[in-house]
Amino acid sequence: MTERKRIPSMKLCDLEFAYDGHTPLFSNAHFEFEMGRNYWITGETNSGKSSLLRLLGALSQPQKGQYFIGDENVFEMSFDEFMPYRFSIGYSFDLGGVINNRTVYENLRLPLDYHGVGTPEERHQKVEKLLQLFSIDRFSQVRPAEVTGRVKKLVVVCRAFIFDPQVLLMDEPTVGMTADDVSSLSYLIEEYLASKGLETVIFVSRNEPFVESFDPIVIDIQHHQLKKKVANG
Amino acid sequence: MSFNHLVLQRVDQLGASLVRAIRMTFEVFLMAYLSFRSAIVHRVQSYTTIMQVVLQQIYFTGWQALPLISVLALACGTIVIMQSSLQASLIGTSEMIGQTMIAVIVRELSPLITALIVIARSGTAVASELGSMKVNREIEVLESVGINPLSYIIFPRLLGGIISVLCLAFYFDVIALWGGFFVTSITHNMGFDFYVETLVQALKPSDVFLFFAKNLFSGTTIFVVSCYQGLSVKKGSYEVPQVTTKAVVYSVIYVVVFNLVMTTLVYLNELSKLGIL
């Protein structure tokens, strides 16, 4: 497995981003995400919340701008050059995000097998523990087409934790979940923040009580800029 | 709008199409190179990880196409032997049978028909599979967990496809040359030893070279074009059938043009050896 690198900070500079044929979502946007704090991205529908997470996860390239992890510009890195940081980032998709020709178990196991993380027994234990936390271990050998949206969502969320990340990027993580699932997710995030090297969680979510329990810094997307919301009073 | 303006507009459109085609050709072969480099030179993953996908591709592309290839090869072999032996016996050149079979079957029909079958069966499947994966964000999922799509998705399909095309083309030759003879022997009296002797005499190193060149190119091109088109889906599932069609069209064009160029080069080489050119 490639040696992972710690993320000292994540900084966006002069960011310009638009989808083909659409108005820009960001225009000369700047923001620095410090480690050790949680963040909550807010904004109107289609303001670019999910797109911002994709940029931070290096899953999209902007038209212009830089994304610094420490003093390295991520947008100038190749896929392999970014790998050490990739292991420090866990990403949870809002829609889709399951590998359809793999079972629920294999969806979580594949990244560990591919990168040779730990022994086969350790990988199995890790996957089983995550599945059991949300009581979806009984769907282990079932393919995504045969399970509900809730189970698919849980698979996507669980996979974000698979490399014990330093930074979590969570896009609408609680959509489709039961109240018990949300409690389990809160517990999981708290556990990883306390003792498994997780330092920062960046949320995009409409679930206010869930997100606010992590005391996040609120960042609002307004007029194609990223503005830190100041608390009233 | 004046006639001159219309002509210029048409020339402009043709030029733009040509530039797009050249750019796409470059990008397609760059993708093939990068996937090989990623998998073999950089060894971003162990070979056991991708072997399962390679073997699956060989099964779907090669093994499952055997019945169809058998029928086509038998038909082609029978037709060519019948026609050529009839014409040869009319002008007293029966010993040319072997050369005709090698020239028509081994050099031309087997690479072309094999490629067309693989395009229709597997090229479409790969393009639509990857297009669906793109729509469902499965490619992004792989990237998000550090799995390189070039070495994990494209390279195994490319390798499995190349192996399958080579094996299928060889199988086509065997069935066409031998099967065609046995079918024809029902109505036509030609000695098997005589037939084998003419084949052996006719087979040259350039035929082996042509076999590998055409089939390696076909195997590489079909799968990399299909992968490229599948991964070009951007917006939604409605694009999947569109990119599948493009994969078929471009694959056919590349394969046919390459076959034509190689045949022409070998033909000119033969003419120059004979002192005609």
Short mmCIF file of C-alpha atoms in Angstrom, two decimals:
data_model
loop_
_atom_site.label_atom_id
_atom_site.label_comp_id
_atom_site.label_asym_id
_atom_site.label_seq_id
_atom_site.Cartn_x
_atom_site.Cartn_y
_atom_site.Cartn_z
CA MET A 1 0.00 0.00 0.00
CA THR A 2 1.22 3.52 -0.81
CA GLU A 3 2.34 5.41 2.29
CA ARG A 4 -0.38 7.82 3.34
CA LYS A 5 0.38 11.49 3.97
CA ARG A 6 -1.15 13.64 6.65
CA ILE A 7 -3.22 16.61 5.45
CA PRO A 8 -2.04 19.78 7.27
CA SER A 9 -4.74 21.98 5.74
CA MET A 10 -6.98 22.24 2.68
CA LYS A 11 -6.99 25.58 0.91
CA LEU A 12 -8.89 26.72 -2.17
CA CYS A 13 -7.56 29.77 -4.02
CA ASP A 14 -9.04 31.72 -6.94
CA LEU A 15 -11.45 28.91 -7.61
CA GLU A 16 -13.57 29.05 -10.75
CA PHE A 17 -15.82 26.14 -11.49
CA ALA A 18 -18.77 25.57 -13.80
CA TYR A 19 -20.35 22.56 -15.48
CA ASP A 20 -20.43 22.61 -19.30
CA GLY A 21 -22.93 25.15 -20.57
CA HIS A 22 -23.98 26.27 -17.08
CA THR A 23 -23.38 29.44 -15.08
CA PRO A 24 -20.33 29.31 -12.79
CA LEU A 25 -20.82 27.88 -9.33
CA PHE A 26 -17.67 29.49 -7.96
CA SER A 27 -15.90 32.62 -9.11
CA ASN A 28 -12.56 33.60 -7.55
CA ALA A 29 -13.55 31.73 -4.41
CA HIS A 30 -11.14 31.31 -1.52
CA PHE A 31 -11.34 29.27 1.66
CA GLU A 32 -9.03 27.43 4.01
CA PHE A 33 -10.22 24.36 5.93
CA GLU A 34 -8.17 23.85 9.08
CA MET A 35 -7.70 20.43 10.56
CA GLY A 36 -9.29 19.73 13.91
CA ARG A 37 -12.55 21.55 13.08
CA ASN A 38 -15.76 20.31 11.46
CA TYR A 39 -17.49 22.23 8.72
CA TRP A 40 -21.04 22.46 7.42
CA ILE A 41 -21.52 23.66 3.84
CA THR A 42 -24.85 25.39 3.34
CA GLY A 43 -26.49 27.18 0.43
CA GLU A 44 -29.47 27.14 -1.86
CA THR A 45 -30.26 24.19 -4.07
CA ASN A 46 -27.77 23.93 -6.97
CA SER A 47 -25.45 26.47 -5.34
CA GLY A 48 -22.51 24.06 -5.57
CA LYS A 49 -22.40 22.29 -2.19
CA SER A 50 -21.86 18.80 -3.61
CA SER A 51 -19.55 20.21 -6.29
CA LEU A 52 -17.40 21.74 -3.55
CA LEU A 53 -17.03 18.36 -1.85
CA ARG A 54 -16.12 16.78 -5.21
CA LEU A 55 -13.40 19.39 -5.70
CA LEU A 56 -12.07 18.79 -2.18
CA GLY A 57 -12.08 15.05 -2.89
CA ALA A 58 -10.17 15.67 -6.15
CA LEU A 59 -12.99 14.05 -8.12
CA SER A 60 -13.47 17.15 -10.28
CA GLN A 61 -11.17 19.67 -11.87
CA PRO A 62 -12.03 23.38 -11.91
CA GLN A 63 -11.61 25.67 -14.87
CA LYS A 64 -9.22 27.81 -12.85
CA GLY A 65 -7.72 28.00 -9.41
CA GLN A 66 -5.57 26.07 -6.98
CA TYR A 67 -6.30 23.56 -4.25
CA PHE A 68 -3.46 23.33 -1.78
CA ILE A 69 -2.97 20.49 0.64
CA GLY A 70 -0.18 21.97 2.71
CA ASP A 71 1.91 23.66 0.05
CA GLU A 72 1.20 21.14 -2.72
CA ASN A 73 -1.24 22.04 -5.48
CA VAL A 74 -3.58 19.09 -5.87
CA PHE A 75 -4.89 20.18 -9.26
CA GLU A 76 -1.38 19.76 -10.70
CA MET A 77 -1.02 16.21 -9.39
CA SER A 78 -1.62 13.03 -11.34
CA PHE A 79 -3.90 10.29 -10.01
CA ASP A 80 -0.92 8.40 -8.57
CA GLU A 81 0.71 11.51 -7.08
CA PHE A 82 -2.47 12.27 -5.14
CA MET A 83 -2.73 8.71 -3.75
CA PRO A 84 -0.99 9.37 -0.40
CA TYR A 85 -3.61 12.03 0.35
CA ARG A 86 -6.42 9.90 -1.08
CA PHE A 87 -6.01 7.43 1.78
CA SER A 88 -6.51 10.27 4.27
CA ILE A 89 -9.83 11.33 2.72
CA GLY A 90 -13.07 9.39 3.06
CA TYR A 91 -15.84 10.33 0.64
CA SER A 92 -19.55 9.56 0.99
CA PHE A 93 -21.64 10.17 -2.14
CA ASP A 94 -25.11 11.74 -2.08
CA LEU A 95 -26.47 9.67 -4.99
CA GLY A 96 -25.30 6.36 -6.36
CA GLY A 97 -21.88 5.39 -5.11
CA VAL A 98 -22.27 1.61 -5.07
CA ILE A 99 -20.44 -0.78 -7.37
CA ASN A 100 -23.33 -2.70 -8.89
CA ASN A 101 -21.53 -5.89 -9.94
CA ARG A 102 -20.19 -6.46 -6.41
CA THR A 103 -22.04 -7.59 -3.30
CA VAL A 104 -22.59 -5.32 -0.30
CA TYR A 105 -19.63 -6.99 1.45
CA GLU A 106 -17.37 -6.69 -1.61
CA ASN A 107 -18.22 -3.00 -1.97
CA LEU A 108 -16.44 -2.44 1.34
CA ARG A 109 -13.79 -5.12 0.95
CA LEU A 110 -12.60 -4.18 -2.55
CA PRO A 111 -10.55 -1.07 -1.58
CA LEU A 112 -8.80 -3.00 1.22
CA ASP A 113 -7.97 -5.93 -1.07
CA TYR A 114 -6.87 -3.70 -3.94
CA HIS A 115 -4.40 -1.78 -1.77
CA GLY A 116 -3.36 -4.76 0.36
CA VAL A 117 -4.38 -3.11 3.65
CA GLY A 118 -3.75 -5.42 6.62
CA THR A 119 -4.16 -9.18 6.59
CA PRO A 120 -7.21 -10.83 4.97
CA GLU A 121 -8.58 -11.56 8.47
CA GLU A 122 -8.18 -7.93 9.55
CA ARG A 123 -9.96 -6.75 6.40
CA HIS A 124 -12.81 -9.17 7.04
CA GLN A 125 -13.15 -8.02 10.66
CA LYS A 126 -13.17 -4.36 9.67
CA VAL A 127 -15.89 -4.84 7.03
CA GLU A 128 -18.01 -7.05 9.30
CA LYS A 129 -17.80 -4.54 12.16
CA LEU A 130 -19.05 -1.71 9.96
CA LEU A 131 -21.88 -3.79 8.53
CA GLN A 132 -22.92 -5.04 11.99
CA LEU A 133 -22.98 -1.50 13.43
CA PHE A 134 -25.84 -0.68 11.05
CA SER A 135 -27.34 -4.18 11.18
CA ILE A 136 -26.90 -4.75 7.45
CA ASP A 137 -24.53 -7.70 7.73
CA ARG A 138 -27.39 -9.97 6.69
CA PHE A 139 -27.23 -8.34 3.24
CA SER A 140 -23.49 -9.09 2.89
CA GLN A 141 -23.80 -11.47 -0.03
CA VAL A 142 -26.53 -9.54 -1.84
CA ARG A 143 -25.92 -7.22 -4.79
CA PRO A 144 -27.03 -3.56 -4.66
CA ALA A 145 -29.83 -4.09 -7.17
CA GLU A 146 -31.54 -6.38 -4.64
CA VAL A 147 -31.39 -4.12 -1.59
CA THR A 148 -33.23 -0.99 -0.54
CA GLY A 149 -32.00 2.58 -0.94
CA ARG A 150 -31.33 2.71 2.81
CA VAL A 151 -28.91 -0.23 2.63
CA LYS A 152 -27.15 1.26 -0.41
CA LYS A 153 -26.75 4.55 1.46
CA LEU A 154 -25.32 2.77 4.48
CA VAL A 155 -22.83 0.93 2.26
CA VAL A 156 -21.65 4.22 0.77
CA VAL A 157 -21.34 5.82 4.21
CA CYS A 158 -19.49 2.81 5.69
CA ARG A 159 -17.02 2.76 2.81
CA ALA A 160 -16.00 6.33 3.63
CA PHE A 161 -14.54 4.98 6.91
CA ILE A 162 -12.71 2.05 5.36
CA PHE A 163 -9.21 3.61 5.36
CA ASP A 164 -9.59 5.25 8.82
CA PRO A 165 -9.50 8.68 7.16
CA GLN A 166 -8.20 11.92 8.60
CA VAL A 167 -10.83 13.94 6.69
CA LEU A 168 -14.39 12.88 5.92
CA LEU A 169 -16.37 14.48 3.11
CA MET A 170 -20.02 13.57 3.70
CA ASP A 171 -22.60 14.51 1.11
CA GLU A 172 -26.13 14.14 2.51
CA PRO A 173 -25.08 11.15 4.64
CA THR A 174 -28.39 10.69 6.49
CA VAL A 175 -30.78 10.70 3.52
CA GLY A 176 -32.85 7.52 3.56
CA MET A 177 -31.62 6.48 7.01
CA THR A 178 -33.75 5.57 10.01
CA ALA A 179 -33.35 7.42 13.34
CA ASP A 180 -31.35 4.44 14.67
CA ASP A 181 -29.05 4.61 11.64
CA VAL A 182 -28.45 8.32 12.23
CA SER A 183 -27.61 7.59 15.89
CA SER A 184 -25.21 4.84 14.83
CA LEU A 185 -23.57 7.18 12.32
CA SER A 186 -23.15 9.88 14.98
CA TYR A 187 -21.60 7.30 17.29
CA LEU A 188 -19.25 6.11 14.52
CA ILE A 189 -18.07 9.63 13.69
CA GLU A 190 -17.55 10.43 17.39
CA GLU A 191 -15.55 7.20 17.83
CA TYR A 192 -13.32 7.98 14.86
CA LEU A 193 -12.85 11.61 16.02
CA ALA A 194 -11.90 10.43 19.49
CA SER A 195 -9.56 7.57 18.76
CA LYS A 196 -9.07 6.64 15.12
CA GLY A 197 -7.29 9.61 13.63
CA LEU A 198 -10.30 11.44 12.20
CA GLU A 199 -9.73 15.18 12.58
CA THR A 200 -12.16 16.96 10.29
CA VAL A 201 -15.60 16.25 8.89
CA ILE A 202 -17.05 18.41 6.14
CA PHE A 203 -20.81 17.95 5.82
CA VAL A 204 -23.34 18.79 3.19
CA SER A 205 -26.65 18.00 4.85
CA ARG A 206 -30.21 19.19 5.49
CA ASN A 207 -30.25 17.29 8.79
CA GLU A 208 -29.63 20.22 11.12
CA PRO A 209 -29.74 18.39 14.49
CA PHE A 210 -27.35 15.71 13.23
CA VAL A 211 -24.76 18.15 11.89
CA GLU A 212 -25.00 20.65 14.75
CA SER A 213 -24.11 17.91 17.24
CA PHE A 214 -20.56 18.15 15.82
CA ASP A 215 -20.28 21.90 16.48
CA PRO A 216 -19.36 22.77 12.90
CA ILE A 217 -18.17 25.99 11.37
CA VAL A 218 -20.90 26.98 8.92
CA ILE A 219 -19.79 27.97 5.42
CA ASP A 220 -22.44 29.48 3.22
CA ILE A 221 -22.16 29.56 -0.56
CA GLN A 222 -23.35 32.99 -1.61
CA HIS A 223 -22.83 34.77 -4.92
CA HIS A 224 -20.28 32.12 -6.02
CA GLN A 225 -18.18 32.73 -2.90
CA LEU A 226 -17.56 30.76 0.29
CA LYS A 227 -18.43 32.81 3.38
CA LYS A 228 -17.97 31.77 6.98
CA LYS A 229 -21.26 32.37 8.78
CA VAL A 230 -20.86 34.34 11.98
CA ALA A 231 -23.09 33.20 14.90
CA ASN A 232 -25.73 35.73 16.04
CA GLY A 233 -25.50 37.08 19.60
CA MET B 1 -26.65 32.86 -48.50
CA SER B 2 -24.40 32.74 -51.58
CA PHE B 3 -23.13 29.55 -53.17
CA ASN B 4 -19.53 30.41 -52.25
CA HIS B 5 -20.54 30.92 -48.66
CA LEU B 6 -22.30 27.54 -48.59
CA VAL B 7 -19.24 25.82 -50.06
CA LEU B 8 -16.95 27.48 -47.53
CA GLN B 9 -19.31 26.52 -44.74
CA ARG B 10 -19.27 22.91 -45.88
CA VAL B 11 -15.46 22.89 -46.11
CA ASP B 12 -15.33 24.38 -42.63
CA GLN B 13 -17.60 21.63 -41.27
CA LEU B 14 -15.54 18.93 -42.96
CA GLY B 15 -12.37 20.40 -41.53
CA ALA B 16 -13.87 20.54 -38.04
CA SER B 17 -15.00 16.90 -38.34
CA LEU B 18 -11.52 15.88 -39.45
CA VAL B 19 -9.89 17.72 -36.54
CA ARG B 20 -12.31 16.04 -34.11
CA ALA B 21 -11.56 12.63 -35.62
CA ILE B 22 -7.80 13.15 -35.39
CA ARG B 23 -8.09 14.37 -31.80
CA MET B 24 -10.26 11.40 -30.88
CA THR B 25 -7.82 8.97 -32.53
CA PHE B 26 -4.97 10.49 -30.56
CA GLU B 27 -6.93 10.35 -27.28
CA VAL B 28 -8.00 6.74 -27.89
CA PHE B 29 -4.47 5.49 -28.44
CA LEU B 30 -3.18 7.62 -25.58
CA MET B 31 -5.73 5.85 -23.34
CA ALA B 32 -4.42 2.46 -24.50
CA TYR B 33 -0.83 3.50 -23.82
CA LEU B 34 -1.66 4.96 -20.38
CA SER B 35 -3.60 1.87 -19.32
CA PHE B 36 -0.72 -0.43 -20.31
CA ARG B 37 1.79 1.85 -18.60
CA SER B 38 -0.32 2.04 -15.47
CA ALA B 39 -0.80 -1.71 -15.21
CA ILE B 40 2.58 -3.00 -16.43
CA VAL B 41 5.18 -0.29 -15.90
CA HIS B 42 3.89 1.33 -12.74
CA ARG B 43 2.33 -1.89 -11.38
CA VAL B 44 -0.25 0.11 -9.46
CA GLN B 45 -1.94 -3.15 -8.54
CA SER B 46 -1.05 -6.81 -8.43
CA TYR B 47 -1.86 -8.93 -11.48
CA THR B 48 -4.08 -11.24 -9.42
CA THR B 49 -6.45 -8.32 -8.84
CA ILE B 50 -7.11 -7.89 -12.52
CA MET B 51 -6.83 -11.53 -13.63
CA GLN B 52 -10.44 -12.20 -12.67
CA VAL B 53 -11.59 -9.43 -15.00
CA VAL B 54 -9.24 -10.62 -17.78
CA LEU B 55 -10.57 -14.17 -17.55
CA GLN B 56 -14.17 -12.92 -17.52
CA GLN B 57 -13.47 -10.89 -20.64
CA ILE B 58 -11.93 -13.90 -22.39
CA TYR B 59 -14.97 -15.98 -21.48
CA PHE B 60 -17.51 -13.43 -22.74
CA THR B 61 -15.60 -12.29 -25.82
CA GLY B 62 -13.87 -15.51 -26.82
CA TRP B 63 -15.58 -18.58 -25.49
CA GLN B 64 -19.16 -17.41 -25.95
CA ALA B 65 -18.49 -16.29 -29.54
CA LEU B 66 -17.25 -19.74 -30.62
CA PRO B 67 -20.62 -21.03 -31.94
CA LEU B 68 -21.17 -17.96 -34.12
CA ILE B 69 -17.57 -17.92 -35.36
CA SER B 70 -17.83 -21.64 -36.14
CA VAL B 71 -20.86 -21.14 -38.37
CA LEU B 72 -19.37 -18.15 -40.18
CA ALA B 73 -15.97 -19.76 -40.61
CA LEU B 74 -17.47 -22.98 -41.97
CA ALA B 75 -19.64 -21.02 -44.39
CA CYS B 76 -16.78 -18.81 -45.57
CA GLY B 77 -14.40 -21.73 -45.96
CA THR B 78 -16.94 -23.75 -47.91
CA ILE B 79 -17.89 -20.86 -50.20
CA VAL B 80 -14.28 -19.91 -50.97
CA ILE B 81 -13.19 -23.50 -51.64
CA MET B 82 -16.20 -24.15 -53.84
CA GLN B 83 -15.78 -21.03 -55.92
CA SER B 84 -12.02 -21.16 -56.19
CA SER B 85 -11.82 -24.86 -56.98
CA LEU B 86 -14.50 -24.45 -59.66
CA GLN B 87 -12.65 -21.57 -61.29
CA ALA B 88 -9.28 -23.26 -60.86
CA SER B 89 -10.41 -26.50 -62.45
CA LEU B 90 -11.81 -24.57 -65.46
CA ILE B 91 -8.42 -23.06 -66.21
CA GLY B 92 -6.36 -25.99 -64.97
CA THR B 93 -4.73 -24.35 -61.95
CA SER B 94 -5.98 -26.57 -59.13
CA GLU B 95 -2.65 -26.23 -57.35
CA MET B 96 -3.56 -22.54 -56.72
CA ILE B 97 -6.26 -23.61 -54.25
CA GLY B 98 -3.91 -23.33 -51.28
CA GLN B 99 -2.78 -19.81 -52.23
CA THR B 100 -6.34 -18.69 -52.73
CA MET B 101 -7.41 -20.04 -49.36
CA ILE B 102 -4.48 -18.43 -47.54
CA ALA B 103 -4.94 -15.11 -49.34
CA VAL B 104 -8.70 -14.91 -48.88
CA ILE B 105 -9.27 -16.68 -45.54
CA VAL B 106 -6.12 -16.20 -43.49
CA ARG B 107 -5.12 -12.76 -44.75
CA GLU B 108 -8.47 -11.09 -45.23
CA LEU B 109 -11.69 -12.76 -44.12
CA SER B 110 -10.63 -14.16 -40.76
CA PRO B 111 -9.26 -10.88 -39.31
CA LEU B 112 -12.14 -8.83 -40.71
CA ILE B 113 -15.07 -11.11 -39.85
CA THR B 114 -13.66 -11.90 -36.41
CA ALA B 115 -13.28 -8.19 -35.72
CA LEU B 116 -16.82 -7.43 -36.88
CA ILE B 117 -18.27 -10.18 -34.68
CA VAL B 118 -16.30 -8.98 -31.66
CA ILE B 119 -17.38 -5.38 -32.30
CA ALA B 120 -21.03 -6.42 -32.49
CA ARG B 121 -20.96 -8.66 -29.42
CA SER B 122 -18.32 -7.32 -27.10
CA GLY B 123 -17.64 -3.77 -28.24
CA THR B 124 -21.27 -2.85 -27.65
CA ALA B 125 -21.32 -4.64 -24.29
CA VAL B 126 -18.16 -2.91 -23.04
CA ALA B 127 -19.30 0.54 -24.20
CA SER B 128 -22.73 0.20 -22.62
CA GLU B 129 -21.30 -1.33 -19.43
CA LEU B 130 -18.82 1.49 -18.92
CA GLY B 131 -21.43 4.07 -19.91
CA SER B 132 -23.76 2.71 -17.24
CA MET B 133 -20.93 2.70 -14.71
CA LYS B 134 -20.27 6.34 -15.53
CA VAL B 135 -23.96 7.26 -15.12
CA ASN B 136 -24.14 5.40 -11.79
CA ARG B 137 -20.90 7.13 -10.64
CA GLU B 138 -19.12 3.79 -10.20
CA ILE B 139 -16.01 5.19 -11.91
CA GLU B 140 -15.95 8.01 -9.35
CA VAL B 141 -16.39 5.47 -6.56
CA LEU B 142 -13.30 3.62 -7.74
CA GLU B 143 -11.31 6.86 -7.99
CA SER B 144 -12.48 7.94 -4.51
CA VAL B 145 -10.96 4.78 -2.97
CA GLY B 146 -7.74 5.09 -4.99
CA ILE B 147 -8.50 2.46 -7.63
CA ASN B 148 -7.07 3.59 -10.96
CA PRO B 149 -9.75 3.08 -13.66
CA LEU B 150 -7.05 2.82 -16.35
CA SER B 151 -5.41 -0.23 -14.83
CA TYR B 152 -8.48 -1.75 -13.13
CA ILE B 153 -11.16 -1.29 -15.78
CA ILE B 154 -9.55 -0.58 -19.15
CA PHE B 155 -6.37 -2.68 -19.09
CA PRO B 156 -8.06 -6.02 -18.19
CA ARG B 157 -10.66 -5.52 -20.90
CA LEU B 158 -7.96 -4.59 -23.38
CA LEU B 159 -5.78 -7.59 -22.51
CA GLY B 160 -8.73 -10.01 -22.44
CA GLY B 161 -9.97 -8.60 -25.74
CA ILE B 162 -6.61 -8.93 -27.50
CA ILE B 163 -6.19 -12.53 -26.35
CA SER B 164 -9.77 -13.35 -27.39
CA VAL B 165 -9.47 -11.81 -30.86
CA LEU B 166 -6.20 -13.62 -31.57
CA CYS B 167 -7.64 -16.95 -30.46
CA LEU B 168 -10.94 -16.42 -32.31
CA ALA B 169 -9.15 -15.48 -35.54
CA PHE B 170 -6.94 -18.57 -35.31
CA TYR B 171 -10.03 -20.69 -34.63
CA PHE B 172 -11.74 -19.11 -37.64
CA ASP B 173 -8.79 -20.08 -39.85
CA VAL B 174 -8.81 -23.66 -38.60
CA ILE B 175 -12.55 -24.14 -39.09
CA ALA B 176 -12.61 -22.37 -42.46
CA LEU B 177 -9.60 -24.19 -43.91
CA TRP B 178 -10.40 -27.68 -42.62
CA GLY B 179 -14.13 -27.52 -42.14
CA GLY B 180 -14.62 -25.94 -45.54
CA PHE B 181 -12.62 -28.72 -47.15
CA PHE B 182 -14.61 -31.49 -45.49
CA VAL B 183 -17.96 -29.93 -46.41
CA THR B 184 -16.82 -29.42 -50.00
CA SER B 185 -15.47 -32.96 -50.25
CA ILE B 186 -19.08 -34.20 -50.21
CA THR B 187 -19.55 -32.92 -53.74
CA HIS B 188 -16.02 -32.25 -54.92
CA ASN B 189 -13.31 -34.80 -55.38
CA MET B 190 -10.09 -33.24 -54.08
CA GLY B 191 -7.50 -35.25 -52.20
CA PHE B 192 -6.87 -34.16 -48.63
CA ASP B 193 -3.10 -34.62 -48.99
CA PHE B 194 -3.13 -32.49 -52.12
CA TYR B 195 -5.12 -29.79 -50.35
CA VAL B 196 -2.79 -29.76 -47.32
CA GLU B 197 0.26 -29.61 -49.56
CA THR B 198 -1.06 -26.57 -51.42
CA LEU B 199 -1.84 -24.84 -48.12
CA VAL B 200 1.60 -25.51 -46.68
CA GLN B 201 3.31 -24.31 -49.84
CA ALA B 202 1.22 -21.16 -49.91
CA LEU B 203 1.74 -20.13 -46.26
CA LYS B 204 4.51 -17.54 -45.95
CA PRO B 205 6.07 -15.57 -43.06
CA SER B 206 4.27 -12.46 -44.32
CA ASP B 207 0.95 -14.25 -43.71
CA VAL B 208 1.88 -14.88 -40.09
CA PHE B 209 2.96 -11.26 -39.75
CA LEU B 210 -0.31 -10.05 -41.27
CA PHE B 211 -2.30 -12.35 -38.98
CA PHE B 212 -0.72 -10.94 -35.84
CA ALA B 213 -0.66 -7.33 -37.05
CA LYS B 214 -4.30 -7.20 -38.05
CA ASN B 215 -5.65 -9.12 -35.08
CA LEU B 216 -3.51 -7.30 -32.50
CA PHE B 217 -4.66 -3.99 -33.93
CA SER B 218 -8.31 -5.10 -34.00
CA GLY B 219 -8.21 -6.44 -30.45
CA THR B 220 -6.58 -3.27 -29.12
CA THR B 221 -8.70 -0.83 -31.10
CA ILE B 222 -12.11 -2.40 -30.52
CA PHE B 223 -11.76 -2.43 -26.76
CA VAL B 224 -10.02 0.87 -26.26
CA VAL B 225 -12.53 2.64 -28.54
CA SER B 226 -15.41 0.98 -26.69
CA CYS B 227 -13.94 1.93 -23.30
CA TYR B 228 -13.28 5.48 -24.50
CA GLN B 229 -16.82 5.93 -25.78
CA GLY B 230 -18.37 4.36 -22.67
CA LEU B 231 -16.38 6.66 -20.39
CA SER B 232 -17.34 9.72 -22.45
CA VAL B 233 -20.90 9.64 -21.07
CA LYS B 234 -21.42 12.89 -19.22
CA LYS B 235 -25.01 13.66 -18.47
CA GLY B 236 -27.37 10.73 -18.29
CA SER B 237 -28.38 7.23 -19.30
CA TYR B 238 -29.86 8.51 -22.58
CA GLU B 239 -26.28 8.91 -23.82
CA VAL B 240 -25.46 5.22 -23.32
CA PRO B 241 -27.04 3.94 -26.56
CA GLN B 242 -25.49 6.91 -28.41
CA VAL B 243 -21.96 6.11 -27.25
CA THR B 244 -22.53 2.41 -27.94
CA THR B 245 -23.39 3.22 -31.55
CA LYS B 246 -20.35 5.49 -31.83
CA ALA B 247 -18.16 2.70 -30.45
CA VAL B 248 -19.37 0.35 -33.18
CA VAL B 249 -19.02 2.90 -35.99
CA TYR B 250 -15.52 4.07 -35.02
CA SER B 251 -14.29 0.54 -34.34
CA VAL B 252 -15.48 -0.62 -37.78
CA ILE B 253 -13.82 2.36 -39.49
CA TYR B 254 -10.49 1.88 -37.71
CA VAL B 255 -10.43 -1.88 -38.31
CA VAL B 256 -11.40 -1.68 -41.98
CA VAL B 257 -8.96 1.15 -42.76
CA PHE B 258 -6.10 -0.66 -41.01
CA ASN B 259 -6.89 -3.91 -42.81
CA LEU B 260 -6.92 -2.04 -46.11
CA VAL B 261 -3.60 -0.31 -45.43
CA MET B 262 -1.87 -3.53 -44.34
CA THR B 263 -3.18 -5.47 -47.33
CA THR B 264 -2.08 -2.71 -49.68
CA LEU B 265 1.41 -2.61 -48.17
CA VAL B 266 1.81 -6.40 -48.42
CA TYR B 267 0.42 -6.33 -51.96
CA LEU B 268 2.87 -3.63 -53.03
CA ASN B 269 5.69 -5.54 -51.36
CA GLU B 270 4.75 -8.69 -53.30
CA LEU B 271 4.64 -6.74 -56.55
CA SER B 272 8.07 -5.26 -55.91
CA LYS B 273 9.49 -8.73 -55.18
CA LEU B 274 8.10 -9.93 -58.49
CA GLY B 275 9.79 -6.99 -60.19
CA ILE B 276 6.47 -5.56 -61.39
CA LEU B 277 6.77 -2.46 -59.21
#
